[in-house]
Amino acid sequence: MHILYVSNLCSDEKFKEIFNNSSIKPQQQAQKFHSLLSKGLINQVESVYVMSSLPINRSTDNNVSLSGCKEIKNSTTYHYLKGIKYPVLKHLSIFIRGISNSFIWCFQNRKRDRLVICDVLNLTVSISAFLASKIFGVRSIAIVTDIPDYMQNYTLLKKNGIRSLFSNLYKRLCNYFMYRYDSYIILTEQMNNVVNPNRKPFVVIEGMVDLDMKDVPNILDNKYSEKIVIYAGALYEKYGVKKLIEAFLKLKMDDARLWLFGSGEMEDEIRSYEQLDNRVRYFGVVPNEDIVKKQLKATLLVNPRPSNEEFTKYSFPSKNMEYMVSGTPILTTPLQGMPKEYYDYVYLIEDESVEGLTQTLIDILSKPKEELHEKGLKTKEFVLEVKNNVVQATKVLKKLS
């Protein structure tokens, strides 16, 4: 089996280069998801050829190479389509080069068992590969990690004028092509009714964890002396971040700390909370590997995303998987898209009011540190056994190839 994997994925080294040279940081969640899946696939197939539009923007320093170069890392070939930083020209040039390279790959592998896997949200490059797959009769799989119609509703920010026009065009094109793939990789069962109305083959993988984390220990003696509660992700009120902070402020524990990582509309507000209570600390956007190191030493990892929001049917936060494999216990709401099998391995926020969340934090942070540590280790064992990236990649190939 030979796979053309289409997204904005790049090698770990290239992503680090882009991250360090950008004032507006690229999304680390998408990079991690596609990196884990591609690394899981390479263990099962003869070759993985990644065709990527690099996650660059006009804030990216000119030191980052934008030329159409290739890298080979761990038996995976990365082909970065040459891009231009200016939006319209960028998409046009990537589409043209994507069509050309997709045709070449399909032709060169015409006598082999082939599969095209596309991140449908990376619209420009996925359309080019999708069209090539139809012309050459290659099976196509859509990776759908979010519902296009919901993506613009997560924040309070409104798009007006030309930006609104392009946003609506993006959603229409996403939906048009999304319905036409041969099969689907989705995050929740509920997503299937939306993205797969023609009832084609699909597989649900809520996410995946890095199998290599089995060699990264979570040691009780290495924990911070204070009770560190961490939230790492998008800083939007709609994600429950404000409610988490307000609940924490009501917590009467001098040795408790709330650390927040990420970016979003609440950044300035969070800085004001820092001035109000010195137990709250905002770190901004930092490399994922640094966040993981802090998660290993923390007391509790929290995802306060409200479970009553409609969009939670169609998402399984990647942060939950990252939290779980760290070996530090996780506190989360009972998200509609989260299977019941996870309930035994997480602490649940059953009362999602500010007062209820405060009481939940009190209950958990008052537990013996040994009990919390044991909970986290059992959670890590669970996800490493049944949700690691090799297991999930095998599941994809068995059901869809």
mmCIF file of C-alpha atoms in Angstrom:
data_model
loop_
_atom_site.group_PDB
_atom_site.id
_atom_site.type_symbol
_atom_site.label_atom_id
_atom_site.label_comp_id
_atom_site.label_asym_id
_atom_site.label_seq_id
_atom_site.Cartn_x
_atom_site.Cartn_y
_atom_site.Cartn_z
ATOM 1 C CA MET A 1 0.000 0.000 0.000
ATOM 2 C CA HIS A 2 1.229 3.465 -0.965
ATOM 3 C CA ILE A 3 -0.427 6.527 0.576
ATOM 4 C CA LEU A 4 -0.625 10.129 -0.545
ATOM 5 C CA TYR A 5 -1.287 12.075 2.659
ATOM 6 C CA VAL A 6 -2.540 15.603 2.015
ATOM 7 C CA SER A 7 -2.585 18.281 4.725
ATOM 8 C CA ASN A 8 -0.400 21.061 6.100
ATOM 9 C CA LEU A 9 1.734 18.504 7.919
ATOM 10 C CA CYS A 10 5.485 18.948 7.984
ATOM 11 C CA SER A 11 8.383 17.217 9.678
ATOM 12 C CA ASP A 12 8.978 17.968 13.337
ATOM 13 C CA GLU A 13 12.096 19.905 12.413
ATOM 14 C CA LYS A 14 10.349 22.032 9.770
ATOM 15 C CA PHE A 15 7.436 22.792 12.101
ATOM 16 C CA LYS A 16 9.821 23.930 14.816
ATOM 17 C CA GLU A 17 11.507 26.237 12.290
ATOM 18 C CA ILE A 18 8.171 27.779 11.302
ATOM 19 C CA PHE A 19 7.008 28.063 14.919
ATOM 20 C CA ASN A 20 10.181 29.838 16.028
ATOM 21 C CA ASN A 21 10.076 32.266 13.097
ATOM 22 C CA SER A 22 6.396 33.267 13.260
ATOM 23 C CA SER A 23 4.861 35.970 15.399
ATOM 24 C CA ILE A 24 1.447 34.348 14.848
ATOM 25 C CA LYS A 25 2.107 30.742 15.782
ATOM 26 C CA PRO A 26 0.772 27.882 13.610
ATOM 27 C CA GLN A 27 -1.726 25.473 15.146
ATOM 28 C CA GLN A 28 0.102 22.791 17.070
ATOM 29 C CA GLN A 29 -2.971 20.580 17.495
ATOM 30 C CA ALA A 30 -3.347 19.970 13.758
ATOM 31 C CA GLN A 31 0.361 19.285 13.356
ATOM 32 C CA LYS A 32 0.309 16.777 16.213
ATOM 33 C CA PHE A 33 -2.800 14.949 14.970
ATOM 34 C CA HIS A 34 -1.538 14.487 11.420
ATOM 35 C CA SER A 35 1.993 13.723 12.551
ATOM 36 C CA LEU A 36 0.799 10.927 14.828
ATOM 37 C CA LEU A 37 -1.507 9.435 12.201
ATOM 38 C CA SER A 38 1.136 9.517 9.446
ATOM 39 C CA LYS A 39 3.701 7.926 11.762
ATOM 40 C CA GLY A 40 1.186 5.236 12.644
ATOM 41 C CA LEU A 41 0.495 4.556 8.975
ATOM 42 C CA ILE A 42 4.145 4.199 7.985
ATOM 43 C CA ASN A 43 4.317 1.170 10.277
ATOM 44 C CA GLN A 44 1.629 -0.554 8.197
ATOM 45 C CA VAL A 45 2.332 0.402 4.565
ATOM 46 C CA GLU A 46 5.176 0.575 2.054
ATOM 47 C CA SER A 47 5.305 4.341 1.724
ATOM 48 C CA VAL A 48 3.675 7.565 2.924
ATOM 49 C CA TYR A 49 4.082 10.601 0.675
ATOM 50 C CA VAL A 50 3.008 13.788 2.425
ATOM 51 C CA MET A 51 1.959 16.619 0.108
ATOM 52 C CA SER A 52 1.740 19.715 2.230
ATOM 53 C CA SER A 53 0.915 23.384 2.101
ATOM 54 C CA LEU A 54 3.073 24.646 4.919
ATOM 55 C CA PRO A 55 1.290 26.351 7.864
ATOM 56 C CA ILE A 56 2.787 29.744 7.086
ATOM 57 C CA ASN A 57 1.320 33.235 7.041
ATOM 58 C CA ARG A 58 2.468 36.811 6.521
ATOM 59 C CA SER A 59 3.919 36.865 10.037
ATOM 60 C CA THR A 60 6.388 34.117 9.150
ATOM 61 C CA ASP A 61 9.967 35.329 8.965
ATOM 62 C CA ASN A 62 11.654 35.266 5.561
ATOM 63 C CA ASN A 63 14.234 32.872 6.980
ATOM 64 C CA VAL A 64 11.712 30.078 6.515
ATOM 65 C CA SER A 65 12.137 28.459 3.129
ATOM 66 C CA LEU A 66 8.972 28.616 1.006
ATOM 67 C CA SER A 67 10.415 26.773 -1.947
ATOM 68 C CA GLY A 68 8.955 23.485 -3.096
ATOM 69 C CA CYS A 69 11.429 21.286 -1.278
ATOM 70 C CA LYS A 70 11.320 17.686 -0.095
ATOM 71 C CA GLU A 71 12.423 15.953 3.075
ATOM 72 C CA ILE A 72 12.630 12.278 3.955
ATOM 73 C CA LYS A 73 12.204 11.540 7.647
ATOM 74 C CA ASN A 74 11.710 8.074 9.115
ATOM 75 C CA SER A 75 10.641 6.573 5.751
ATOM 76 C CA THR A 76 8.088 9.365 5.134
ATOM 77 C CA THR A 77 8.575 11.777 2.231
ATOM 78 C CA TYR A 78 7.423 15.360 2.828
ATOM 79 C CA HIS A 79 6.832 17.479 -0.260
ATOM 80 C CA TYR A 80 6.200 21.122 0.592
ATOM 81 C CA LEU A 81 4.404 22.942 -2.180
ATOM 82 C CA LYS A 82 5.951 26.290 -2.969
ATOM 83 C CA GLY A 83 3.802 29.022 -1.508
ATOM 84 C CA ILE A 84 3.390 32.777 -1.496
ATOM 85 C CA LYS A 85 2.521 34.584 1.718
ATOM 86 C CA TYR A 86 -0.200 36.749 0.196
ATOM 87 C CA PRO A 87 -3.577 34.959 0.641
ATOM 88 C CA VAL A 88 -5.116 34.811 -2.863
ATOM 89 C CA LEU A 89 -1.831 34.169 -4.661
ATOM 90 C CA LYS A 90 -0.902 31.594 -2.026
ATOM 91 C CA HIS A 91 -4.031 29.511 -2.613
ATOM 92 C CA LEU A 92 -3.820 29.784 -6.393
ATOM 93 C CA SER A 93 -0.174 28.729 -6.548
ATOM 94 C CA ILE A 94 -0.683 25.862 -4.109
ATOM 95 C CA PHE A 95 -3.709 24.584 -6.033
ATOM 96 C CA ILE A 96 -1.823 24.545 -9.341
ATOM 97 C CA ARG A 97 1.219 22.838 -7.854
ATOM 98 C CA GLY A 98 -1.019 20.465 -5.892
ATOM 99 C CA ILE A 99 -2.795 19.353 -9.071
ATOM 100 C CA SER A 100 0.510 18.765 -10.835
ATOM 101 C CA ASN A 101 2.102 16.802 -7.999
ATOM 102 C CA SER A 102 -1.025 14.746 -7.335
ATOM 103 C CA PHE A 103 -1.175 13.732 -10.996
ATOM 104 C CA ILE A 104 2.499 12.769 -10.949
ATOM 105 C CA TRP A 105 2.096 10.674 -7.788
ATOM 106 C CA CYS A 106 -1.008 8.900 -9.093
ATOM 107 C CA PHE A 107 0.695 8.143 -12.410
ATOM 108 C CA GLN A 108 3.967 6.947 -10.893
ATOM 109 C CA ASN A 109 2.089 4.582 -8.577
ATOM 110 C CA ARG A 110 -0.483 3.455 -11.169
ATOM 111 C CA LYS A 111 0.496 -0.226 -10.875
ATOM 112 C CA ARG A 112 0.435 -0.219 -7.070
ATOM 113 C CA ASP A 113 -2.252 -0.344 -4.415
ATOM 114 C CA ARG A 114 -2.872 3.360 -3.742
ATOM 115 C CA LEU A 115 -4.799 5.470 -1.293
ATOM 116 C CA VAL A 116 -5.280 9.242 -1.052
ATOM 117 C CA ILE A 117 -5.982 10.611 2.435
ATOM 118 C CA CYS A 118 -6.957 14.290 2.661
ATOM 119 C CA ASP A 119 -7.489 16.759 5.461
ATOM 120 C CA VAL A 120 -10.628 18.332 4.015
ATOM 121 C CA LEU A 121 -10.264 21.468 6.141
ATOM 122 C CA ASN A 122 -7.002 22.239 4.323
ATOM 123 C CA LEU A 123 -9.165 23.088 1.366
ATOM 124 C CA THR A 124 -6.825 24.256 -1.390
ATOM 125 C CA VAL A 125 -4.411 21.352 -1.377
ATOM 126 C CA SER A 126 -7.068 18.709 -0.603
ATOM 127 C CA ILE A 127 -9.190 19.706 -3.625
ATOM 128 C CA SER A 128 -6.222 19.246 -5.937
ATOM 129 C CA ALA A 129 -5.511 15.749 -4.615
ATOM 130 C CA PHE A 130 -9.202 14.828 -4.584
ATOM 131 C CA LEU A 131 -9.615 15.747 -8.256
ATOM 132 C CA ALA A 132 -6.529 13.713 -9.177
ATOM 133 C CA SER A 133 -7.874 10.717 -7.235
ATOM 134 C CA LYS A 134 -11.132 10.798 -9.211
ATOM 135 C CA ILE A 135 -9.377 11.072 -12.574
ATOM 136 C CA PHE A 136 -7.016 8.183 -11.806
ATOM 137 C CA GLY A 137 -9.565 6.043 -9.961
ATOM 138 C CA VAL A 138 -7.721 6.093 -6.637
ATOM 139 C CA ARG A 139 -9.682 5.557 -3.428
ATOM 140 C CA SER A 140 -10.012 8.734 -1.385
ATOM 141 C CA ILE A 141 -10.419 9.123 2.371
ATOM 142 C CA ALA A 142 -11.462 12.388 4.003
ATOM 143 C CA ILE A 143 -10.146 13.288 7.434
ATOM 144 C CA VAL A 144 -12.793 15.475 9.079
ATOM 145 C CA THR A 145 -11.685 16.886 12.433
ATOM 146 C CA ASP A 146 -14.208 19.706 12.532
ATOM 147 C CA ILE A 147 -17.528 20.659 10.949
ATOM 148 C CA PRO A 148 -17.007 23.607 8.561
ATOM 149 C CA ASP A 149 -20.388 25.157 9.439
ATOM 150 C CA TYR A 150 -19.431 25.318 13.129
ATOM 151 C CA MET A 151 -15.848 26.487 12.798
ATOM 152 C CA GLN A 152 -16.719 30.193 12.574
ATOM 153 C CA ASN A 153 -19.040 30.073 15.584
ATOM 154 C CA TYR A 154 -16.541 29.173 18.296
ATOM 155 C CA THR A 155 -15.590 32.741 19.160
ATOM 156 C CA LEU A 156 -17.291 36.073 19.638
ATOM 157 C CA LEU A 157 -15.369 37.512 16.704
ATOM 158 C CA LYS A 158 -17.451 38.423 13.681
ATOM 159 C CA LYS A 159 -16.222 38.608 10.122
ATOM 160 C CA ASN A 160 -17.518 41.413 7.970
ATOM 161 C CA GLY A 161 -17.294 42.435 4.334
ATOM 162 C CA ILE A 162 -14.739 40.600 2.217
ATOM 163 C CA ARG A 163 -13.650 38.340 5.077
ATOM 164 C CA SER A 164 -17.214 37.181 5.616
ATOM 165 C CA LEU A 165 -17.559 36.502 1.888
ATOM 166 C CA PHE A 166 -14.447 34.337 1.801
ATOM 167 C CA SER A 167 -15.487 32.574 4.992
ATOM 168 C CA ASN A 168 -18.837 31.601 3.489
ATOM 169 C CA LEU A 169 -17.184 30.520 0.247
ATOM 170 C CA TYR A 170 -14.742 28.351 2.208
ATOM 171 C CA LYS A 171 -17.585 26.607 4.057
ATOM 172 C CA ARG A 172 -19.547 25.998 0.861
ATOM 173 C CA LEU A 173 -16.563 24.513 -0.963
ATOM 174 C CA CYS A 174 -15.607 22.407 2.053
ATOM 175 C CA ASN A 175 -19.074 20.919 2.260
ATOM 176 C CA TYR A 176 -19.340 20.374 -1.500
ATOM 177 C CA PHE A 177 -16.156 18.341 -1.749
ATOM 178 C CA MET A 178 -16.453 16.715 1.674
ATOM 179 C CA TYR A 179 -19.601 14.823 0.657
ATOM 180 C CA ARG A 180 -17.858 13.319 -2.377
ATOM 181 C CA TYR A 181 -15.033 11.299 -0.823
ATOM 182 C CA ASP A 182 -15.131 7.495 -0.860
ATOM 183 C CA SER A 183 -14.833 7.100 2.921
ATOM 184 C CA TYR A 184 -14.269 9.072 6.108
ATOM 185 C CA ILE A 185 -12.146 9.367 9.239
ATOM 186 C CA ILE A 186 -14.208 11.228 11.848
ATOM 187 C CA LEU A 187 -13.883 12.038 15.551
ATOM 188 C CA THR A 188 -17.371 11.186 16.851
ATOM 189 C CA GLU A 189 -20.301 8.990 15.855
ATOM 190 C CA GLN A 190 -22.531 12.074 15.626
ATOM 191 C CA MET A 191 -20.305 13.579 12.912
ATOM 192 C CA ASN A 192 -21.282 10.822 10.506
ATOM 193 C CA ASN A 193 -24.818 12.137 10.048
ATOM 194 C CA VAL A 194 -23.445 15.530 9.029
ATOM 195 C CA VAL A 195 -20.390 14.767 6.887
ATOM 196 C CA ASN A 196 -21.473 11.439 5.403
ATOM 197 C CA PRO A 197 -25.120 11.743 4.278
ATOM 198 C CA ASN A 198 -24.607 9.096 1.584
ATOM 199 C CA ARG A 199 -23.659 6.490 4.205
ATOM 200 C CA LYS A 200 -20.260 5.591 2.798
ATOM 201 C CA PRO A 201 -17.699 3.630 4.856
ATOM 202 C CA PHE A 202 -16.329 5.489 7.867
ATOM 203 C CA VAL A 203 -14.243 4.955 10.967
ATOM 204 C CA VAL A 204 -14.361 6.853 14.246
ATOM 205 C CA ILE A 205 -11.089 7.680 15.953
ATOM 206 C CA GLU A 206 -11.607 10.254 18.701
ATOM 207 C CA GLY A 207 -7.946 11.057 18.481
ATOM 208 C CA MET A 208 -4.723 9.270 19.267
ATOM 209 C CA VAL A 209 -1.766 9.343 21.585
ATOM 210 C CA ASP A 210 1.900 8.974 20.830
ATOM 211 C CA LEU A 211 3.035 5.389 21.413
ATOM 212 C CA ASP A 212 6.475 6.755 22.326
ATOM 213 C CA MET A 213 4.943 8.250 25.493
ATOM 214 C CA LYS A 214 5.198 4.797 27.038
ATOM 215 C CA ASP A 215 8.865 5.595 27.629
ATOM 216 C CA VAL A 216 8.136 8.953 29.290
ATOM 217 C CA PRO A 217 7.557 8.358 33.021
ATOM 218 C CA ASN A 218 5.231 10.355 35.253
ATOM 219 C CA ILE A 219 6.934 10.229 38.660
ATOM 220 C CA LEU A 220 5.231 11.363 41.838
ATOM 221 C CA ASP A 221 8.448 12.639 43.396
ATOM 222 C CA ASN A 222 8.962 14.931 40.370
ATOM 223 C CA LYS A 223 5.648 16.736 40.812
ATOM 224 C CA TYR A 224 5.519 20.445 41.598
ATOM 225 C CA SER A 225 5.271 21.099 45.323
ATOM 226 C CA GLU A 226 2.241 23.331 44.710
ATOM 227 C CA LYS A 227 -1.091 22.100 43.388
ATOM 228 C CA ILE A 228 -0.776 23.068 39.728
ATOM 229 C CA VAL A 229 -3.919 23.050 37.595
ATOM 230 C CA ILE A 230 -3.240 23.402 33.845
ATOM 231 C CA TYR A 231 -5.421 24.410 30.911
ATOM 232 C CA ALA A 232 -3.746 24.316 27.509
ATOM 233 C CA GLY A 233 -5.705 25.255 24.417
ATOM 234 C CA ALA A 234 -7.789 27.924 22.729
ATOM 235 C CA LEU A 235 -8.612 30.787 25.073
ATOM 236 C CA TYR A 236 -12.268 31.403 24.242
ATOM 237 C CA GLU A 237 -15.080 32.082 26.694
ATOM 238 C CA LYS A 238 -17.265 29.664 24.760
ATOM 239 C CA TYR A 239 -14.782 26.917 25.624
ATOM 240 C CA GLY A 240 -15.396 27.452 29.339
ATOM 241 C CA VAL A 241 -12.095 29.212 30.049
ATOM 242 C CA LYS A 242 -13.671 32.213 31.808
ATOM 243 C CA LYS A 243 -15.806 29.919 33.940
ATOM 244 C CA LEU A 244 -12.710 27.919 34.909
ATOM 245 C CA ILE A 245 -10.839 31.055 35.992
ATOM 246 C CA GLU A 246 -13.791 32.405 37.972
ATOM 247 C CA ALA A 247 -14.245 29.031 39.670
ATOM 248 C CA PHE A 248 -10.563 28.913 40.540
ATOM 249 C CA LEU A 249 -10.644 32.423 42.041
ATOM 250 C CA LYS A 250 -13.245 31.174 44.531
ATOM 251 C CA LEU A 251 -10.899 28.375 45.579
ATOM 252 C CA LYS A 252 -9.557 28.967 49.098
ATOM 253 C CA MET A 253 -6.268 27.126 48.675
ATOM 254 C CA ASP A 254 -3.120 29.180 49.001
ATOM 255 C CA ASP A 255 -0.952 26.452 47.451
ATOM 256 C CA ALA A 256 -3.154 26.041 44.349
ATOM 257 C CA ARG A 257 -2.101 27.548 41.016
ATOM 258 C CA LEU A 258 -3.902 27.890 37.671
ATOM 259 C CA TRP A 259 -1.606 27.920 34.634
ATOM 260 C CA LEU A 260 -3.019 28.753 31.212
ATOM 261 C CA PHE A 261 -1.384 28.172 27.822
ATOM 262 C CA GLY A 262 -2.579 29.162 24.373
ATOM 263 C CA SER A 263 -4.075 32.077 22.486
ATOM 264 C CA GLY A 264 -7.499 33.505 21.753
ATOM 265 C CA GLU A 265 -9.916 36.309 22.424
ATOM 266 C CA MET A 266 -9.471 36.129 26.234
ATOM 267 C CA GLU A 267 -5.730 36.890 26.340
ATOM 268 C CA ASP A 268 -6.093 40.459 27.643
ATOM 269 C CA GLU A 269 -8.776 39.444 30.118
ATOM 270 C CA ILE A 270 -6.586 36.655 31.465
ATOM 271 C CA ARG A 271 -3.767 39.145 32.035
ATOM 272 C CA SER A 272 -6.164 41.193 34.145
ATOM 273 C CA TYR A 273 -6.966 38.086 36.194
ATOM 274 C CA GLU A 274 -3.224 37.666 36.771
ATOM 275 C CA GLN A 275 -3.187 41.111 38.391
ATOM 276 C CA LEU A 276 -6.237 40.250 40.473
ATOM 277 C CA ASP A 277 -4.885 36.940 41.843
ATOM 278 C CA ASN A 278 -1.211 36.001 41.710
ATOM 279 C CA ARG A 279 -2.134 32.306 41.743
ATOM 280 C CA VAL A 280 -3.234 32.683 38.092
ATOM 281 C CA ARG A 281 -0.459 32.658 35.498
ATOM 282 C CA TYR A 282 -0.633 33.031 31.713
ATOM 283 C CA PHE A 283 2.244 31.593 29.675
ATOM 284 C CA GLY A 284 1.043 32.451 26.151
ATOM 285 C CA VAL A 285 1.800 30.166 23.208
ATOM 286 C CA VAL A 286 4.730 27.866 23.901
ATOM 287 C CA PRO A 287 6.040 24.778 22.075
ATOM 288 C CA ASN A 288 3.939 21.687 22.719
ATOM 289 C CA GLU A 289 6.928 19.739 24.002
ATOM 290 C CA ASP A 290 7.359 22.332 26.768
ATOM 291 C CA ILE A 291 3.684 22.100 27.720
ATOM 292 C CA VAL A 292 3.922 18.303 27.921
ATOM 293 C CA LYS A 293 6.873 18.564 30.333
ATOM 294 C CA LYS A 294 4.808 20.790 32.617
ATOM 295 C CA GLN A 295 1.804 18.481 32.357
ATOM 296 C CA LEU A 296 3.925 15.607 33.661
ATOM 297 C CA LYS A 297 4.688 17.587 36.824
ATOM 298 C CA ALA A 298 1.246 19.105 37.368
ATOM 299 C CA THR A 299 -1.492 17.997 39.772
ATOM 300 C CA LEU A 300 -4.529 18.239 37.484
ATOM 301 C CA LEU A 301 -5.252 18.953 33.811
ATOM 302 C CA VAL A 302 -8.595 20.576 33.002
ATOM 303 C CA ASN A 303 -10.865 20.897 29.978
ATOM 304 C CA PRO A 304 -13.939 22.959 30.965
ATOM 305 C CA ARG A 305 -15.609 22.963 27.527
ATOM 306 C CA PRO A 306 -19.404 23.159 28.146
ATOM 307 C CA SER A 307 -21.125 19.881 27.336
ATOM 308 C CA ASN A 308 -24.455 21.476 26.351
ATOM 309 C CA GLU A 309 -23.058 23.283 23.301
ATOM 310 C CA GLU A 310 -24.210 21.796 20.002
ATOM 311 C CA PHE A 311 -20.692 21.674 18.549
ATOM 312 C CA THR A 312 -19.481 19.289 21.283
ATOM 313 C CA LYS A 313 -21.333 16.490 19.473
ATOM 314 C CA TYR A 314 -18.875 16.898 16.643
ATOM 315 C CA SER A 315 -15.567 17.233 18.459
ATOM 316 C CA PHE A 316 -13.227 15.299 20.670
ATOM 317 C CA PRO A 317 -10.635 17.792 21.921
ATOM 318 C CA SER A 318 -7.095 16.736 21.096
ATOM 319 C CA LYS A 319 -6.039 18.201 24.432
ATOM 320 C CA ASN A 320 -7.993 15.433 26.199
ATOM 321 C CA MET A 321 -5.869 12.767 24.532
ATOM 322 C CA GLU A 322 -2.680 14.664 25.301
ATOM 323 C CA TYR A 323 -3.782 15.128 28.906
ATOM 324 C CA MET A 324 -4.621 11.445 29.322
ATOM 325 C CA VAL A 325 -1.330 10.071 28.013
ATOM 326 C CA SER A 326 0.670 12.371 30.296
ATOM 327 C CA GLY A 327 -0.157 10.260 33.348
ATOM 328 C CA THR A 328 -1.532 13.291 35.211
ATOM 329 C CA PRO A 329 -5.269 13.054 36.014
ATOM 330 C CA ILE A 330 -7.731 14.939 33.822
ATOM 331 C CA LEU A 331 -10.901 16.795 34.767
ATOM 332 C CA THR A 332 -13.370 17.282 31.906
ATOM 333 C CA THR A 333 -17.019 17.848 31.196
ATOM 334 C CA PRO A 334 -19.044 14.880 29.856
ATOM 335 C CA LEU A 335 -18.784 16.025 26.246
ATOM 336 C CA GLN A 336 -21.500 14.684 23.965
ATOM 337 C CA GLY A 337 -18.929 13.241 21.580
ATOM 338 C CA MET A 338 -16.966 11.402 24.283
ATOM 339 C CA PRO A 339 -17.728 7.655 24.444
ATOM 340 C CA LYS A 340 -18.715 6.263 27.842
ATOM 341 C CA GLU A 341 -15.607 4.037 27.864
ATOM 342 C CA TYR A 342 -13.595 7.109 28.892
ATOM 343 C CA TYR A 343 -15.664 7.849 31.991
ATOM 344 C CA ASP A 344 -13.793 5.419 34.254
ATOM 345 C CA TYR A 345 -10.510 7.149 33.461
ATOM 346 C CA VAL A 346 -11.360 10.830 33.941
ATOM 347 C CA TYR A 347 -12.803 13.056 36.625
ATOM 348 C CA LEU A 348 -16.108 14.509 35.405
ATOM 349 C CA ILE A 349 -17.505 17.996 35.975
ATOM 350 C CA GLU A 350 -21.113 17.079 36.725
ATOM 351 C CA ASP A 351 -22.215 20.560 37.830
ATOM 352 C CA GLU A 352 -20.893 22.967 35.179
ATOM 353 C CA SER A 353 -21.811 26.161 37.031
ATOM 354 C CA VAL A 354 -19.012 28.306 38.474
ATOM 355 C CA GLU A 355 -19.933 27.166 41.982
ATOM 356 C CA GLY A 356 -20.131 23.536 40.899
ATOM 357 C CA LEU A 357 -16.735 23.703 39.223
ATOM 358 C CA THR A 358 -15.224 25.310 42.328
ATOM 359 C CA GLN A 359 -16.547 22.475 44.478
ATOM 360 C CA THR A 360 -15.248 19.891 42.034
ATOM 361 C CA LEU A 361 -11.786 21.455 42.148
ATOM 362 C CA ILE A 362 -11.903 21.419 45.964
ATOM 363 C CA ASP A 363 -12.912 17.757 46.012
ATOM 364 C CA ILE A 364 -10.162 16.671 43.635
ATOM 365 C CA LEU A 365 -7.327 18.834 44.933
ATOM 366 C CA SER A 366 -8.107 17.640 48.488
ATOM 367 C CA LYS A 367 -7.466 14.022 47.535
ATOM 368 C CA PRO A 368 -4.168 12.404 48.571
ATOM 369 C CA LYS A 369 -1.464 12.968 45.963
ATOM 370 C CA GLU A 370 -0.926 9.209 45.772
ATOM 371 C CA GLU A 371 -4.564 8.661 44.799
ATOM 372 C CA LEU A 372 -4.381 11.310 42.093
ATOM 373 C CA HIS A 373 -1.160 9.856 40.745
ATOM 374 C CA GLU A 374 -2.627 6.356 40.557
ATOM 375 C CA LYS A 375 -5.666 7.710 38.675
ATOM 376 C CA GLY A 376 -3.421 9.393 36.127
ATOM 377 C CA LEU A 377 -1.293 6.301 35.574
ATOM 378 C CA LYS A 378 -4.346 4.102 34.956
ATOM 379 C CA THR A 379 -5.592 6.632 32.411
ATOM 380 C CA LYS A 380 -2.230 6.636 30.649
ATOM 381 C CA GLU A 381 -2.198 2.835 30.528
ATOM 382 C CA PHE A 382 -5.682 2.813 28.976
ATOM 383 C CA VAL A 383 -5.000 5.231 26.127
ATOM 384 C CA LEU A 384 -1.569 3.770 25.371
ATOM 385 C CA GLU A 385 -3.116 0.335 24.997
ATOM 386 C CA VAL A 386 -6.163 1.110 22.849
ATOM 387 C CA LYS A 387 -5.759 4.670 21.490
ATOM 388 C CA ASN A 388 -2.126 4.888 20.436
ATOM 389 C CA ASN A 389 -1.326 6.114 16.924
ATOM 390 C CA VAL A 390 -0.296 2.685 15.607
ATOM 391 C CA VAL A 391 -3.530 1.071 16.818
ATOM 392 C CA GLN A 392 -5.620 3.900 15.347
ATOM 393 C CA ALA A 393 -3.790 3.813 12.009
ATOM 394 C CA THR A 394 -4.312 0.041 11.841
ATOM 395 C CA LYS A 395 -8.019 0.588 12.517
ATOM 396 C CA VAL A 396 -8.212 3.061 9.620
ATOM 397 C CA LEU A 397 -6.555 0.711 7.151
ATOM 398 C CA LYS A 398 -8.574 -2.332 8.176
ATOM 399 C CA LYS A 399 -11.907 -0.573 7.807
ATOM 400 C CA LEU A 400 -11.274 1.748 4.878
ATOM 401 C CA SER A 401 -8.522 0.376 2.643
#
